[in-house]
Amino acid sequence: QQQVRQSPQSLTVWEGETAILNCSYEDSTFNYFPWYQQFPGEGPALLISIRSVSDKKEDGRFTIFFNKREKKLSLHITDSQPGDSATYFCAASANYAQGLTFGLGTRVSVFP
Amino acid sequence: EAAVTQSPRSKVAVTGGKVTLSCHQTNNHDYMYWYRQDTGHGLRLIHYSYVADSTEKGDIPDGYKASRPSQENFSLILELASLSQTAVYFCATTGKGNNQAPLFGEGTRLSVL
């Protein structure tokens, strides 16, 4: 059973639009949720993260909304740029030292 | 600048052969991890280490061994490589008390034929 689920699998938006990526999880002990951005041929790079004590985290054009009760979170990319075209992974951990559990990713394509 | 360097970047191995993937970090981080990524899939944790000379099993350790001879170096060993181990392997590190998500290397693409 997939502990971290992401939807949609792929997403296409026009430049300037807001992309919304969804993530849900099963394990109620998860308390740390990083999002990674990965370009083809590269390793994942940390984009933004949130802890379960918060319900929102902003960093420039990237915002995480977190709903602990429903075990759901979403990543909003506002004013999407072609350079944002990448695969985005939602991850979770109860103890970050013991590693992360990843979702299967959402491939985002931004067209000019 | 913090860095995680993996070698080789790509490798072709024969079924039944031994493969060693290496990871070197200059981050002075305590924790090191090995993940595998299959085409179109997320990353799965194979082994990790808190400290030199000690390793822990992750979620999918079968068929893999790990070695942490020093704080800077962490190896992943496939004693008898199999076709199902064809994947991209990523090393990652994070620091004790750093409270940060792991920093990943560029990956090693392994093809087992």
Short mmCIF file of C-alpha atoms in Angstrom, two decimals:
data_model
loop_
_atom_site.label_atom_id
_atom_site.label_comp_id
_atom_site.label_asym_id
_atom_site.label_seq_id
_atom_site.Cartn_x
_atom_site.Cartn_y
_atom_site.Cartn_z
CA GLN A 1 0.00 0.00 0.00
CA GLN A 2 1.38 3.34 -1.04
CA GLN A 3 1.98 5.36 2.13
CA VAL A 4 2.24 8.67 0.28
CA ARG A 5 -0.02 9.30 -2.70
CA GLN A 6 0.26 12.07 -5.23
CA SER A 7 -2.16 13.36 -7.82
CA PRO A 8 -2.38 14.04 -10.63
CA GLN A 9 0.34 11.93 -12.25
CA SER A 10 0.90 14.69 -14.76
CA LEU A 11 -0.22 18.26 -15.10
CA THR A 12 -0.01 20.78 -17.91
CA VAL A 13 -0.43 24.51 -17.31
CA TRP A 14 0.20 27.66 -19.30
CA GLU A 15 2.82 30.15 -18.29
CA GLY A 16 1.46 32.45 -15.60
CA GLU A 17 -1.16 30.01 -14.32
CA THR A 18 -1.19 28.33 -10.91
CA ALA A 19 -0.29 24.65 -10.77
CA ILE A 20 -1.79 22.67 -7.88
CA LEU A 21 -0.20 19.38 -6.87
CA ASN A 22 -1.88 17.15 -4.33
CA CYS A 23 -0.47 14.74 -1.77
CA SER A 24 -2.05 12.54 0.89
CA TYR A 25 -0.60 10.14 3.42
CA GLU A 26 -1.61 7.20 5.57
CA ASP A 27 0.73 7.20 8.55
CA SER A 28 -0.48 9.59 11.26
CA THR A 29 3.00 9.66 12.80
CA PHE A 30 4.39 11.51 9.78
CA ASN A 31 5.27 15.02 10.91
CA TYR A 32 7.65 16.38 8.29
CA PHE A 33 6.80 16.87 4.62
CA PRO A 34 9.42 18.06 2.13
CA TRP A 35 8.71 18.59 -1.54
CA TYR A 36 11.45 17.85 -4.04
CA GLN A 37 11.87 19.06 -7.60
CA GLN A 38 13.64 16.80 -10.06
CA PHE A 39 14.80 17.56 -13.60
CA PRO A 40 15.68 14.73 -16.01
CA GLY A 41 19.12 13.30 -15.37
CA GLU A 42 19.50 15.08 -12.04
CA GLY A 43 19.01 14.24 -8.41
CA PRO A 44 15.99 15.52 -6.49
CA ALA A 45 16.45 18.99 -5.01
CA LEU A 46 14.60 20.22 -1.94
CA LEU A 47 12.06 22.83 -2.95
CA ILE A 48 10.10 23.61 0.21
CA SER A 49 9.07 21.74 3.34
CA ILE A 50 6.51 21.95 6.15
CA ARG A 51 6.10 20.47 9.61
CA SER A 52 2.79 19.19 10.90
CA VAL A 53 2.50 22.01 13.44
CA SER A 54 1.95 24.46 10.59
CA ASP A 55 -0.87 24.70 8.07
CA LYS A 56 0.88 26.84 5.50
CA LYS A 57 4.39 27.50 4.28
CA GLU A 58 5.38 30.01 1.61
CA ASP A 59 8.60 30.47 -0.29
CA GLY A 60 8.34 32.83 -3.20
CA ARG A 61 6.01 31.35 -5.81
CA PHE A 62 5.74 28.03 -3.95
CA THR A 63 3.22 27.46 -1.15
CA ILE A 64 2.34 24.33 0.81
CA PHE A 65 -1.13 24.03 2.33
CA PHE A 66 -1.41 21.34 5.01
CA ASN A 67 -4.51 19.75 6.51
CA LYS A 68 -3.52 17.45 9.35
CA ARG A 69 -7.03 16.24 10.09
CA GLU A 70 -7.54 15.03 6.53
CA LYS A 71 -3.90 13.93 6.10
CA LYS A 72 -3.62 15.99 2.95
CA LEU A 73 -1.32 18.64 1.63
CA SER A 74 -0.93 20.51 -1.61
CA LEU A 75 1.80 22.43 -3.37
CA HIS A 76 0.75 25.56 -5.24
CA ILE A 77 3.07 27.00 -7.86
CA THR A 78 1.85 30.47 -8.74
CA ASP A 79 2.85 32.37 -11.90
CA SER A 80 4.19 29.13 -13.38
CA GLN A 81 7.25 29.46 -15.61
CA PRO A 82 8.56 27.11 -18.31
CA GLY A 83 11.59 26.55 -16.07
CA ASP A 84 9.25 24.98 -13.50
CA SER A 85 8.69 22.04 -15.84
CA ALA A 86 9.91 19.10 -13.78
CA THR A 87 8.73 16.19 -11.67
CA TYR A 88 7.68 17.07 -8.15
CA PHE A 89 7.83 14.58 -5.31
CA CYS A 90 5.98 14.79 -2.02
CA ALA A 91 7.81 13.01 0.80
CA ALA A 92 7.08 12.34 4.46
CA SER A 93 8.81 11.18 7.60
CA ALA A 94 8.12 10.57 11.27
CA ASN A 95 11.82 10.71 12.09
CA TYR A 96 13.77 12.44 9.37
CA ALA A 97 16.97 10.66 10.44
CA GLN A 98 15.43 7.35 9.37
CA GLY A 99 14.79 8.51 5.85
CA LEU A 100 11.84 9.67 3.80
CA THR A 101 8.84 7.95 2.23
CA PHE A 102 8.20 9.30 -1.24
CA GLY A 103 5.14 9.55 -3.43
CA LEU A 104 5.32 8.56 -7.09
CA GLY A 105 5.58 12.14 -8.28
CA THR A 106 3.69 14.61 -10.44
CA ARG A 107 5.17 15.61 -13.78
CA VAL A 108 4.48 19.29 -14.45
CA SER A 109 4.74 20.83 -17.90
CA VAL A 110 4.50 24.58 -18.28
CA PHE A 111 3.94 25.88 -21.80
CA PRO A 112 4.73 29.46 -22.83
CA GLU B 1 29.83 24.30 -0.83
CA ALA B 2 28.02 21.23 0.43
CA ALA B 3 28.24 18.34 -1.98
CA VAL B 4 27.31 14.71 -2.46
CA THR B 5 29.38 13.00 -5.14
CA GLN B 6 28.47 9.62 -6.54
CA SER B 7 30.64 7.32 -8.63
CA PRO B 8 30.39 5.96 -11.16
CA ARG B 9 27.67 8.06 -12.79
CA SER B 10 26.65 5.13 -14.91
CA LYS B 11 27.49 1.46 -15.02
CA VAL B 12 26.63 -1.63 -17.00
CA ALA B 13 26.91 -4.88 -15.07
CA VAL B 14 26.33 -8.52 -15.87
CA THR B 15 23.82 -10.64 -14.03
CA GLY B 16 25.48 -12.40 -11.11
CA GLY B 17 28.37 -9.97 -10.97
CA LYS B 18 29.37 -7.79 -8.04
CA VAL B 19 28.67 -4.06 -8.19
CA THR B 20 29.83 -1.34 -5.81
CA LEU B 21 28.38 2.13 -5.91
CA SER B 22 30.21 4.84 -4.03
CA CYS B 23 29.14 8.06 -2.37
CA HIS B 24 31.36 10.79 -0.94
CA GLN B 25 30.13 13.86 0.96
CA THR B 26 31.80 17.07 2.00
CA ASN B 27 28.82 18.27 4.07
CA ASN B 28 30.11 16.99 7.40
CA HIS B 29 26.72 15.31 7.78
CA ASP B 30 26.15 12.39 10.11
CA TYR B 31 23.35 10.66 8.21
CA MET B 32 23.73 9.06 4.81
CA TYR B 33 21.16 7.23 2.70
CA TRP B 34 20.86 5.09 -0.41
CA TYR B 35 17.65 5.27 -2.46
CA ARG B 36 16.70 3.67 -5.72
CA GLN B 37 14.45 5.20 -8.35
CA ASP B 38 12.78 3.17 -11.04
CA THR B 39 11.55 4.78 -14.24
CA GLY B 40 8.37 6.67 -13.53
CA HIS B 41 8.45 5.89 -9.84
CA GLY B 42 9.32 7.58 -6.63
CA LEU B 43 12.36 6.88 -4.52
CA ARG B 44 12.63 3.97 -2.12
CA LEU B 45 15.04 3.71 0.80
CA ILE B 46 17.52 0.80 0.66
CA HIS B 47 19.98 1.39 3.52
CA TYR B 48 21.03 4.26 5.72
CA SER B 49 23.68 5.08 8.30
CA TYR B 50 23.82 7.27 11.38
CA VAL B 51 27.55 6.97 11.97
CA ALA B 52 30.69 5.45 10.54
CA ASP B 53 30.99 1.67 10.81
CA SER B 54 27.26 1.25 11.28
CA THR B 55 24.42 0.76 8.79
CA GLU B 56 20.67 0.24 9.04
CA LYS B 57 18.17 -1.46 6.75
CA GLY B 58 15.68 0.69 4.93
CA ASP B 59 12.45 -0.33 3.27
CA ILE B 60 13.90 -2.52 0.48
CA PRO B 61 17.26 -3.93 1.70
CA ASP B 62 17.06 -7.38 0.12
CA GLY B 63 19.87 -8.00 -2.37
CA TYR B 64 21.89 -5.02 -1.14
CA LYS B 65 24.61 -4.45 1.43
CA ALA B 66 25.95 -1.14 2.65
CA SER B 67 29.26 -0.03 4.08
CA ARG B 68 30.16 3.20 5.92
CA PRO B 69 33.93 3.11 6.48
CA SER B 70 34.15 6.81 7.36
CA GLN B 71 31.84 9.76 7.93
CA GLU B 72 32.45 10.93 4.37
CA ASN B 73 31.97 7.67 2.49
CA PHE B 74 29.01 5.34 2.06
CA SER B 75 28.93 2.44 -0.39
CA LEU B 76 26.14 0.29 -1.75
CA ILE B 77 27.11 -3.25 -2.69
CA LEU B 78 25.25 -5.66 -4.93
CA GLU B 79 26.95 -9.01 -4.35
CA LEU B 80 25.00 -10.82 -7.08
CA ALA B 81 23.47 -8.27 -9.41
CA SER B 82 20.11 -9.14 -10.92
CA LEU B 83 18.03 -7.72 -13.77
CA SER B 84 15.53 -6.33 -11.26
CA GLN B 85 18.23 -4.11 -9.79
CA THR B 86 18.42 -2.01 -12.94
CA ALA B 87 17.56 1.47 -11.69
CA VAL B 88 18.97 4.86 -10.81
CA TYR B 89 20.56 4.98 -7.37
CA PHE B 90 20.79 8.12 -5.30
CA CYS B 91 22.89 8.86 -2.27
CA ALA B 92 21.71 11.53 0.17
CA THR B 93 22.95 13.11 3.38
CA THR B 94 21.61 15.18 6.25
CA GLY B 95 23.03 16.40 9.51
CA LYS B 96 22.20 15.57 13.11
CA GLY B 97 20.18 18.39 14.54
CA ASN B 98 20.10 19.89 11.08
CA ASN B 99 16.41 19.17 10.92
CA GLN B 100 16.55 19.44 7.17
CA ALA B 101 15.46 17.19 4.36
CA PRO B 102 18.32 15.21 2.83
CA LEU B 103 20.60 16.64 0.16
CA PHE B 104 20.84 14.31 -2.86
CA GLY B 105 23.65 13.43 -5.21
CA GLU B 106 23.33 13.33 -8.98
CA GLY B 107 22.64 9.61 -9.13
CA THR B 108 24.19 6.48 -10.62
CA ARG B 109 22.40 4.84 -13.51
CA LEU B 110 22.87 1.07 -13.25
CA SER B 111 21.93 -1.32 -16.01
CA VAL B 112 22.17 -5.03 -15.27
CA LEU B 113 22.21 -7.19 -18.39
#
